[in-house]
Amino acid sequence: MLRVIIYGSILSPFVRKLLAYLGEKNIAFELKGVGIGDPDPGFRAASPLGKMPAMEDDGFTLADSSAIIHYLEAKYPEPALIPADPQERGQVIWWDEFGDTVFALCSGKMFFNRVVAPKFLNRKGDAAMADQAEREELPKLLDYLESALPASGFLVGDRLTLADLAVASPLMNFRHCGARIDPAVHPKIAAWSEAILARPSLAPWVEKEERMMKKGMGEA
Ligand SMILES: N[C@@H](CCC(=O)N[C@@H](CS)C(=O)NCC(=O)O)C(=O)O
């Protein structure tokens, strides 16, 4: 069987979400490391906007983490990570959107300016933008997430769904910026995120990323 090819860097929250999804679904894939603005022709052909992740599956190309995941979910329905139940499906799409937009945007302001610009692009980041995101945006988002996390330990229903992967993934970027979840303030997020990031679909990527961050140098 041909392997799905994924283009991206594991430091991207969107790529990390997709890699975790592939792991949970047990779909074999090959990760082709590309960085921001990468000229790799395969990546460029698969990603019209030059954004990661992008995918090639036996000649079929697609960009955008959610588009790729919906394609794969239709192709490999089991185990379902996007529920069929209407309310649960709506909630999963809500959390995927939350993770991909406001949460990733806030983590991106901190991660890009504190890590990507100085370490990977050799230029100064906008420290004021990163500080503003951490001070003014992040607490509100975490308070909302804390209030919305059910006792089940999963964001939707009583089992893992795409929602958990989509919202836990940007948390790694906050972590890379030194922002920690304080269990005294956000106990439910602390326990939930620890459990999600420790899953076999995510733990090896988390370890690899932490090694990359320690070295201060990135390999995509
Ligand atoms: N909605 C897209 C977002 C993809 C995205 O913005 N990726 C960033 C990396 S974290 C990127 O490739 N940025 C490069 C650029 O904007 O040129 C997805 O879910 O895949």
PDB file of C-alpha atoms and ligand atoms in Angstrom:
ATOM      1  CA  MET A   1       0.000   0.000   0.000  1.00  0.00           C
ATOM      2  CA  LEU A   2       1.285   3.481  -0.854  1.00  0.00           C
ATOM      3  CA  ARG A   3       1.947   5.636   2.126  1.00  0.00           C
ATOM      4  CA  VAL A   4       0.293   8.971   2.659  1.00  0.00           C
ATOM      5  CA  ILE A   5       2.921  11.737   2.396  1.00  0.00           C
ATOM      6  CA  ILE A   6       2.628  14.626   4.831  1.00  0.00           C
ATOM      7  CA  TYR A   7       4.581  17.836   4.286  1.00  0.00           C
ATOM      8  CA  GLY A   8       5.277  19.955   7.338  1.00  0.00           C
ATOM      9  CA  SER A   9       7.229  20.605  10.501  1.00  0.00           C
ATOM     10  CA  ILE A  10       6.292  18.981  13.788  1.00  0.00           C
ATOM     11  CA  LEU A  11       6.591  22.371  15.492  1.00  0.00           C
ATOM     12  CA  SER A  12       3.446  23.567  13.696  1.00  0.00           C
ATOM     13  CA  PRO A  13       0.253  23.095  15.745  1.00  0.00           C
ATOM     14  CA  PHE A  14      -1.636  22.153  12.563  1.00  0.00           C
ATOM     15  CA  VAL A  15       0.941  19.548  11.550  1.00  0.00           C
ATOM     16  CA  ARG A  16       1.104  18.146  15.100  1.00  0.00           C
ATOM     17  CA  LYS A  17      -2.692  17.782  15.165  1.00  0.00           C
ATOM     18  CA  LEU A  18      -2.606  15.893  11.875  1.00  0.00           C
ATOM     19  CA  LEU A  19       0.259  13.612  12.963  1.00  0.00           C
ATOM     20  CA  ALA A  20      -1.608  12.779  16.173  1.00  0.00           C
ATOM     21  CA  TYR A  21      -4.733  12.018  14.138  1.00  0.00           C
ATOM     22  CA  LEU A  22      -2.776   9.705  11.815  1.00  0.00           C
ATOM     23  CA  GLY A  23      -1.320   7.932  14.851  1.00  0.00           C
ATOM     24  CA  GLU A  24      -4.719   7.456  16.485  1.00  0.00           C
ATOM     25  CA  LYS A  25      -6.118   6.082  13.213  1.00  0.00           C
ATOM     26  CA  ASN A  26      -3.088   3.866  12.645  1.00  0.00           C
ATOM     27  CA  ILE A  27      -2.643   5.240   9.119  1.00  0.00           C
ATOM     28  CA  ALA A  28       0.868   4.708   7.752  1.00  0.00           C
ATOM     29  CA  PHE A  29       2.498   7.901   6.543  1.00  0.00           C
ATOM     30  CA  GLU A  30       5.791   9.451   5.613  1.00  0.00           C
ATOM     31  CA  LEU A  31       6.635  12.893   7.007  1.00  0.00           C
ATOM     32  CA  LYS A  32       8.560  15.081   4.600  1.00  0.00           C
ATOM     33  CA  GLY A  33      10.039  17.898   6.630  1.00  0.00           C
ATOM     34  CA  VAL A  34       9.514  21.347   5.161  1.00  0.00           C
ATOM     35  CA  GLY A  35       9.936  24.770   6.734  1.00  0.00           C
ATOM     36  CA  ILE A  36       8.080  28.053   6.281  1.00  0.00           C
ATOM     37  CA  GLY A  37       8.380  29.258   2.666  1.00  0.00           C
ATOM     38  CA  ASP A  38       9.923  25.950   1.627  1.00  0.00           C
ATOM     39  CA  PRO A  39      10.456  25.653  -2.155  1.00  0.00           C
ATOM     40  CA  ASP A  40      10.103  21.819  -2.147  1.00  0.00           C
ATOM     41  CA  PRO A  41       8.176  21.135  -5.407  1.00  0.00           C
ATOM     42  CA  GLY A  42       6.042  18.345  -3.899  1.00  0.00           C
ATOM     43  CA  PHE A  43       5.012  20.622  -1.028  1.00  0.00           C
ATOM     44  CA  ARG A  44       4.323  23.544  -3.369  1.00  0.00           C
ATOM     45  CA  ALA A  45       2.196  21.333  -5.616  1.00  0.00           C
ATOM     46  CA  ALA A  46       0.175  20.067  -2.640  1.00  0.00           C
ATOM     47  CA  SER A  47      -0.213  23.428  -0.860  1.00  0.00           C
ATOM     48  CA  PRO A  48      -1.530  26.256  -3.059  1.00  0.00           C
ATOM     49  CA  LEU A  49      -0.916  28.836  -0.314  1.00  0.00           C
ATOM     50  CA  GLY A  50       2.444  27.389   0.762  1.00  0.00           C
ATOM     51  CA  LYS A  51       1.089  26.599   4.231  1.00  0.00           C
ATOM     52  CA  MET A  52       1.699  23.415   6.194  1.00  0.00           C
ATOM     53  CA  PRO A  53       0.478  20.731   6.501  1.00  0.00           C
ATOM     54  CA  ALA A  54      -0.147  19.429   3.005  1.00  0.00           C
ATOM     55  CA  MET A  55      -0.715  15.861   1.884  1.00  0.00           C
ATOM     56  CA  GLU A  56      -0.258  13.632  -1.104  1.00  0.00           C
ATOM     57  CA  ASP A  57      -2.132  10.348  -1.208  1.00  0.00           C
ATOM     58  CA  ASP A  58      -1.472   8.272  -4.311  1.00  0.00           C
ATOM     59  CA  GLY A  59      -1.384  11.352  -6.534  1.00  0.00           C
ATOM     60  CA  PHE A  60      -4.229  13.178  -4.758  1.00  0.00           C
ATOM     61  CA  THR A  61      -3.056  16.377  -3.086  1.00  0.00           C
ATOM     62  CA  LEU A  62      -4.715  18.457  -0.378  1.00  0.00           C
ATOM     63  CA  ALA A  63      -3.734  21.245   2.013  1.00  0.00           C
ATOM     64  CA  ASP A  64      -5.114  22.355   5.398  1.00  0.00           C
ATOM     65  CA  SER A  65      -5.108  20.132   8.471  1.00  0.00           C
ATOM     66  CA  SER A  66      -8.906  19.998   8.777  1.00  0.00           C
ATOM     67  CA  ALA A  67      -9.483  19.348   5.060  1.00  0.00           C
ATOM     68  CA  ILE A  68      -6.932  16.515   5.173  1.00  0.00           C
ATOM     69  CA  ILE A  69      -8.483  15.037   8.318  1.00  0.00           C
ATOM     70  CA  HIS A  70     -12.007  15.123   6.868  1.00  0.00           C
ATOM     71  CA  TYR A  71     -10.708  13.430   3.713  1.00  0.00           C
ATOM     72  CA  LEU A  72      -8.953  10.716   5.726  1.00  0.00           C
ATOM     73  CA  GLU A  73     -11.940  10.237   8.051  1.00  0.00           C
ATOM     74  CA  ALA A  74     -14.146   9.580   5.011  1.00  0.00           C
ATOM     75  CA  LYS A  75     -11.568   7.176   3.600  1.00  0.00           C
ATOM     76  CA  TYR A  76     -10.802   5.392   6.887  1.00  0.00           C
ATOM     77  CA  PRO A  77     -13.951   5.681   9.040  1.00  0.00           C
ATOM     78  CA  GLU A  78     -12.781   3.475  11.927  1.00  0.00           C
ATOM     79  CA  PRO A  79     -12.055   4.280  14.679  1.00  0.00           C
ATOM     80  CA  ALA A  80     -14.235   7.365  14.276  1.00  0.00           C
ATOM     81  CA  LEU A  81     -12.573  10.522  15.559  1.00  0.00           C
ATOM     82  CA  ILE A  82     -15.359  12.712  14.142  1.00  0.00           C
ATOM     83  CA  PRO A  83     -18.584  11.361  15.676  1.00  0.00           C
ATOM     84  CA  ALA A  84     -21.714  10.654  13.641  1.00  0.00           C
ATOM     85  CA  ASP A  85     -24.035  11.944  16.373  1.00  0.00           C
ATOM     86  CA  PRO A  86     -25.182  15.417  15.204  1.00  0.00           C
ATOM     87  CA  GLN A  87     -24.540  17.255  18.478  1.00  0.00           C
ATOM     88  CA  GLU A  88     -21.189  15.587  19.078  1.00  0.00           C
ATOM     89  CA  ARG A  89     -20.123  16.229  15.497  1.00  0.00           C
ATOM     90  CA  GLY A  90     -21.043  19.910  15.847  1.00  0.00           C
ATOM     91  CA  GLN A  91     -19.063  20.155  19.075  1.00  0.00           C
ATOM     92  CA  VAL A  92     -16.000  18.467  17.555  1.00  0.00           C
ATOM     93  CA  ILE A  93     -16.048  20.898  14.637  1.00  0.00           C
ATOM     94  CA  TRP A  94     -16.391  23.799  17.108  1.00  0.00           C
ATOM     95  CA  TRP A  95     -13.313  22.669  19.066  1.00  0.00           C
ATOM     96  CA  ASP A  96     -11.331  22.018  15.892  1.00  0.00           C
ATOM     97  CA  GLU A  97     -12.177  25.579  14.839  1.00  0.00           C
ATOM     98  CA  PHE A  98     -11.291  26.957  18.290  1.00  0.00           C
ATOM     99  CA  GLY A  99      -7.943  25.120  18.192  1.00  0.00           C
ATOM    100  CA  ASP A 100      -7.133  26.207  14.640  1.00  0.00           C
ATOM    101  CA  THR A 101      -8.179  29.854  14.990  1.00  0.00           C
ATOM    102  CA  VAL A 102      -8.129  31.794  18.270  1.00  0.00           C
ATOM    103  CA  PHE A 103      -6.019  29.279  20.211  1.00  0.00           C
ATOM    104  CA  ALA A 104      -3.446  28.730  17.439  1.00  0.00           C
ATOM    105  CA  LEU A 105      -3.397  32.465  16.668  1.00  0.00           C
ATOM    106  CA  CYS A 106      -2.582  33.308  20.272  1.00  0.00           C
ATOM    107  CA  SER A 107       0.058  30.554  20.501  1.00  0.00           C
ATOM    108  CA  GLY A 108       1.378  31.659  17.096  1.00  0.00           C
ATOM    109  CA  LYS A 109       1.926  35.243  18.275  1.00  0.00           C
ATOM    110  CA  MET A 110       4.001  33.934  21.172  1.00  0.00           C
ATOM    111  CA  PHE A 111       5.729  31.068  19.357  1.00  0.00           C
ATOM    112  CA  PHE A 112       6.537  32.962  16.161  1.00  0.00           C
ATOM    113  CA  ASN A 113       7.981  35.988  17.902  1.00  0.00           C
ATOM    114  CA  ARG A 114       9.829  34.173  20.670  1.00  0.00           C
ATOM    115  CA  VAL A 115      10.987  31.034  18.837  1.00  0.00           C
ATOM    116  CA  VAL A 116      10.496  30.919  15.051  1.00  0.00           C
ATOM    117  CA  ALA A 117      11.778  34.417  14.181  1.00  0.00           C
ATOM    118  CA  PRO A 118      14.943  34.402  16.338  1.00  0.00           C
ATOM    119  CA  LYS A 119      15.803  30.688  16.094  1.00  0.00           C
ATOM    120  CA  PHE A 120      14.736  29.711  12.593  1.00  0.00           C
ATOM    121  CA  LEU A 121      14.488  32.905  10.557  1.00  0.00           C
ATOM    122  CA  ASN A 122      17.458  34.692  12.086  1.00  0.00           C
ATOM    123  CA  ARG A 123      15.550  37.861  12.863  1.00  0.00           C
ATOM    124  CA  LYS A 124      14.145  39.602  15.887  1.00  0.00           C
ATOM    125  CA  GLY A 125      10.580  38.749  16.867  1.00  0.00           C
ATOM    126  CA  ASP A 126       7.983  41.256  18.041  1.00  0.00           C
ATOM    127  CA  ALA A 127       8.352  40.781  21.794  1.00  0.00           C
ATOM    128  CA  ALA A 128       5.546  43.231  22.578  1.00  0.00           C
ATOM    129  CA  MET A 129       3.082  41.239  20.465  1.00  0.00           C
ATOM    130  CA  ALA A 130       4.059  37.995  22.201  1.00  0.00           C
ATOM    131  CA  ASP A 131       3.786  39.571  25.660  1.00  0.00           C
ATOM    132  CA  GLN A 132       0.382  41.091  24.851  1.00  0.00           C
ATOM    133  CA  ALA A 133      -0.940  37.700  23.670  1.00  0.00           C
ATOM    134  CA  GLU A 134       0.299  35.991  26.827  1.00  0.00           C
ATOM    135  CA  ARG A 135      -1.029  38.681  29.161  1.00  0.00           C
ATOM    136  CA  GLU A 136      -4.360  39.567  27.555  1.00  0.00           C
ATOM    137  CA  GLU A 137      -5.490  36.786  25.204  1.00  0.00           C
ATOM    138  CA  LEU A 138      -4.240  33.549  26.737  1.00  0.00           C
ATOM    139  CA  PRO A 139      -5.877  33.823  30.211  1.00  0.00           C
ATOM    140  CA  LYS A 140      -9.355  34.339  28.677  1.00  0.00           C
ATOM    141  CA  LEU A 141      -8.962  31.361  26.349  1.00  0.00           C
ATOM    142  CA  LEU A 142      -7.725  29.126  29.167  1.00  0.00           C
ATOM    143  CA  ASP A 143     -10.558  30.239  31.462  1.00  0.00           C
ATOM    144  CA  TYR A 144     -13.083  29.326  28.766  1.00  0.00           C
ATOM    145  CA  LEU A 145     -11.455  25.941  28.141  1.00  0.00           C
ATOM    146  CA  GLU A 146     -11.313  25.206  31.875  1.00  0.00           C
ATOM    147  CA  SER A 147     -15.020  26.005  32.241  1.00  0.00           C
ATOM    148  CA  ALA A 148     -15.975  23.877  29.211  1.00  0.00           C
ATOM    149  CA  LEU A 149     -13.949  20.720  29.926  1.00  0.00           C
ATOM    150  CA  PRO A 150     -16.316  17.916  30.959  1.00  0.00           C
ATOM    151  CA  ALA A 151     -15.640  15.547  33.842  1.00  0.00           C
ATOM    152  CA  SER A 152     -15.209  12.686  31.331  1.00  0.00           C
ATOM    153  CA  GLY A 153     -11.646  13.839  30.660  1.00  0.00           C
ATOM    154  CA  PHE A 154     -12.437  14.341  26.950  1.00  0.00           C
ATOM    155  CA  LEU A 155     -13.731  17.467  25.258  1.00  0.00           C
ATOM    156  CA  VAL A 156     -16.627  15.715  23.521  1.00  0.00           C
ATOM    157  CA  GLY A 157     -18.439  12.648  24.816  1.00  0.00           C
ATOM    158  CA  ASP A 158     -16.537  10.110  26.846  1.00  0.00           C
ATOM    159  CA  ARG A 159     -13.831   9.166  24.373  1.00  0.00           C
ATOM    160  CA  LEU A 160     -11.030  10.708  22.354  1.00  0.00           C
ATOM    161  CA  THR A 161     -12.078  12.725  19.312  1.00  0.00           C
ATOM    162  CA  LEU A 162     -10.426  15.153  16.933  1.00  0.00           C
ATOM    163  CA  ALA A 163     -11.468  17.881  19.408  1.00  0.00           C
ATOM    164  CA  ASP A 164      -8.892  16.741  21.981  1.00  0.00           C
ATOM    165  CA  LEU A 165      -6.085  16.589  19.419  1.00  0.00           C
ATOM    166  CA  ALA A 166      -6.970  19.968  17.891  1.00  0.00           C
ATOM    167  CA  VAL A 167      -7.003  21.842  21.198  1.00  0.00           C
ATOM    168  CA  ALA A 168      -4.103  20.017  22.905  1.00  0.00           C
ATOM    169  CA  SER A 169      -1.784  20.556  19.940  1.00  0.00           C
ATOM    170  CA  PRO A 170      -1.361  24.359  20.247  1.00  0.00           C
ATOM    171  CA  LEU A 171      -0.671  23.851  23.959  1.00  0.00           C
ATOM    172  CA  MET A 172       2.736  22.461  22.943  1.00  0.00           C
ATOM    173  CA  ASN A 173       3.564  25.782  21.277  1.00  0.00           C
ATOM    174  CA  PHE A 174       2.636  27.639  24.459  1.00  0.00           C
ATOM    175  CA  ARG A 175       4.872  25.222  26.341  1.00  0.00           C
ATOM    176  CA  HIS A 176       7.782  25.895  23.960  1.00  0.00           C
ATOM    177  CA  CYS A 177       7.431  29.575  24.873  1.00  0.00           C
ATOM    178  CA  GLY A 178       7.738  28.827  28.569  1.00  0.00           C
ATOM    179  CA  ALA A 179       3.998  29.255  29.280  1.00  0.00           C
ATOM    180  CA  ARG A 180       2.889  26.515  31.658  1.00  0.00           C
ATOM    181  CA  ILE A 181      -0.626  25.489  32.677  1.00  0.00           C
ATOM    182  CA  ASP A 182      -0.870  26.228  36.392  1.00  0.00           C
ATOM    183  CA  PRO A 183      -2.758  23.293  38.011  1.00  0.00           C
ATOM    184  CA  ALA A 184      -3.849  25.594  40.840  1.00  0.00           C
ATOM    185  CA  VAL A 185      -5.646  27.909  38.369  1.00  0.00           C
ATOM    186  CA  HIS A 186      -6.641  25.494  35.588  1.00  0.00           C
ATOM    187  CA  PRO A 187      -6.716  22.023  37.188  1.00  0.00           C
ATOM    188  CA  LYS A 188      -8.928  20.424  34.524  1.00  0.00           C
ATOM    189  CA  ILE A 189      -6.780  21.669  31.622  1.00  0.00           C
ATOM    190  CA  ALA A 190      -3.620  20.542  33.415  1.00  0.00           C
ATOM    191  CA  ALA A 191      -4.899  16.961  33.900  1.00  0.00           C
ATOM    192  CA  TRP A 192      -6.566  16.714  30.473  1.00  0.00           C
ATOM    193  CA  SER A 193      -3.616  18.119  28.496  1.00  0.00           C
ATOM    194  CA  GLU A 194      -1.131  15.910  30.322  1.00  0.00           C
ATOM    195  CA  ALA A 195      -3.215  12.831  29.433  1.00  0.00           C
ATOM    196  CA  ILE A 196      -3.706  13.832  25.771  1.00  0.00           C
ATOM    197  CA  LEU A 197      -0.069  14.807  25.164  1.00  0.00           C
ATOM    198  CA  ALA A 198       1.066  11.530  26.778  1.00  0.00           C
ATOM    199  CA  ARG A 199      -0.887   9.391  24.301  1.00  0.00           C
ATOM    200  CA  PRO A 200       1.286   7.169  22.075  1.00  0.00           C
ATOM    201  CA  SER A 201       0.101   9.203  19.052  1.00  0.00           C
ATOM    202  CA  LEU A 202       1.641  12.359  20.505  1.00  0.00           C
ATOM    203  CA  ALA A 203       4.305  11.489  23.101  1.00  0.00           C
ATOM    204  CA  PRO A 204       7.117  10.612  20.623  1.00  0.00           C
ATOM    205  CA  TRP A 205       6.557  13.901  18.727  1.00  0.00           C
ATOM    206  CA  VAL A 206       6.500  15.837  21.979  1.00  0.00           C
ATOM    207  CA  GLU A 207       9.824  14.248  22.997  1.00  0.00           C
ATOM    208  CA  LYS A 208      11.351  14.997  19.614  1.00  0.00           C
ATOM    209  CA  GLU A 209      10.180  18.602  19.750  1.00  0.00           C
ATOM    210  CA  GLU A 210      11.551  19.057  23.228  1.00  0.00           C
ATOM    211  CA  ARG A 211      14.930  17.749  22.044  1.00  0.00           C
ATOM    212  CA  MET A 212      14.817  20.186  19.110  1.00  0.00           C
ATOM    213  CA  MET A 213      13.948  23.095  21.381  1.00  0.00           C
ATOM    214  CA  LYS A 214      16.770  22.199  23.800  1.00  0.00           C
ATOM    215  CA  LYS A 215      19.255  22.142  20.955  1.00  0.00           C
ATOM    216  CA  GLY A 216      17.869  25.526  19.915  1.00  0.00           C
ATOM    217  CA  MET A 217      17.925  24.402  16.329  1.00  0.00           C
ATOM    218  CA  GLY A 218      15.140  23.022  14.240  1.00  0.00           C
ATOM    219  CA  GLU A 219      14.939  20.169  11.896  1.00  0.00           C
ATOM    220  CA  ALA A 220      11.586  20.155  10.236  1.00  0.00           C
TER     221      ALA A 220
HETATM  222  N1  LIG B   1      -5.708  26.392   8.548  1.00  0.00           N
HETATM  223  C1  LIG B   1      -4.439  25.861   8.152  1.00  0.00           C
HETATM  224  C2  LIG B   1      -3.314  26.714   8.758  1.00  0.00           C
HETATM  225  C3  LIG B   1      -1.938  26.333   8.224  1.00  0.00           C
HETATM  226  C4  LIG B   1      -0.883  27.325   8.644  1.00  0.00           C
HETATM  227  O1  LIG B   1      -1.141  28.537   8.820  1.00  0.00           O
HETATM  228  N2  LIG B   1       0.353  26.815   8.798  1.00  0.00           N
HETATM  229  C5  LIG B   1       1.451  27.719   9.110  1.00  0.00           C
HETATM  230  C6  LIG B   1       2.499  27.009   9.989  1.00  0.00           C
HETATM  231  S1  LIG B   1       1.955  26.803  11.647  1.00  0.00           S
HETATM  232  C7  LIG B   1       2.187  28.070   7.832  1.00  0.00           C
HETATM  233  O2  LIG B   1       2.447  27.201   7.016  1.00  0.00           O
HETATM  234  N3  LIG B   1       2.551  29.342   7.689  1.00  0.00           N
HETATM  235  C8  LIG B   1       3.333  29.777   6.582  1.00  0.00           C
HETATM  236  C9  LIG B   1       2.715  30.939   5.885  1.00  0.00           C
HETATM  237  O3  LIG B   1       1.679  31.452   6.341  1.00  0.00           O
HETATM  238  O4  LIG B   1       3.291  31.337   4.870  1.00  0.00           O
HETATM  239  C10 LIG B   1      -4.356  24.387   8.605  1.00  0.00           C
HETATM  240  O5  LIG B   1      -5.136  24.007   9.486  1.00  0.00           O
HETATM  241  O6  LIG B   1      -3.573  23.620   8.046  1.00  0.00           O
END
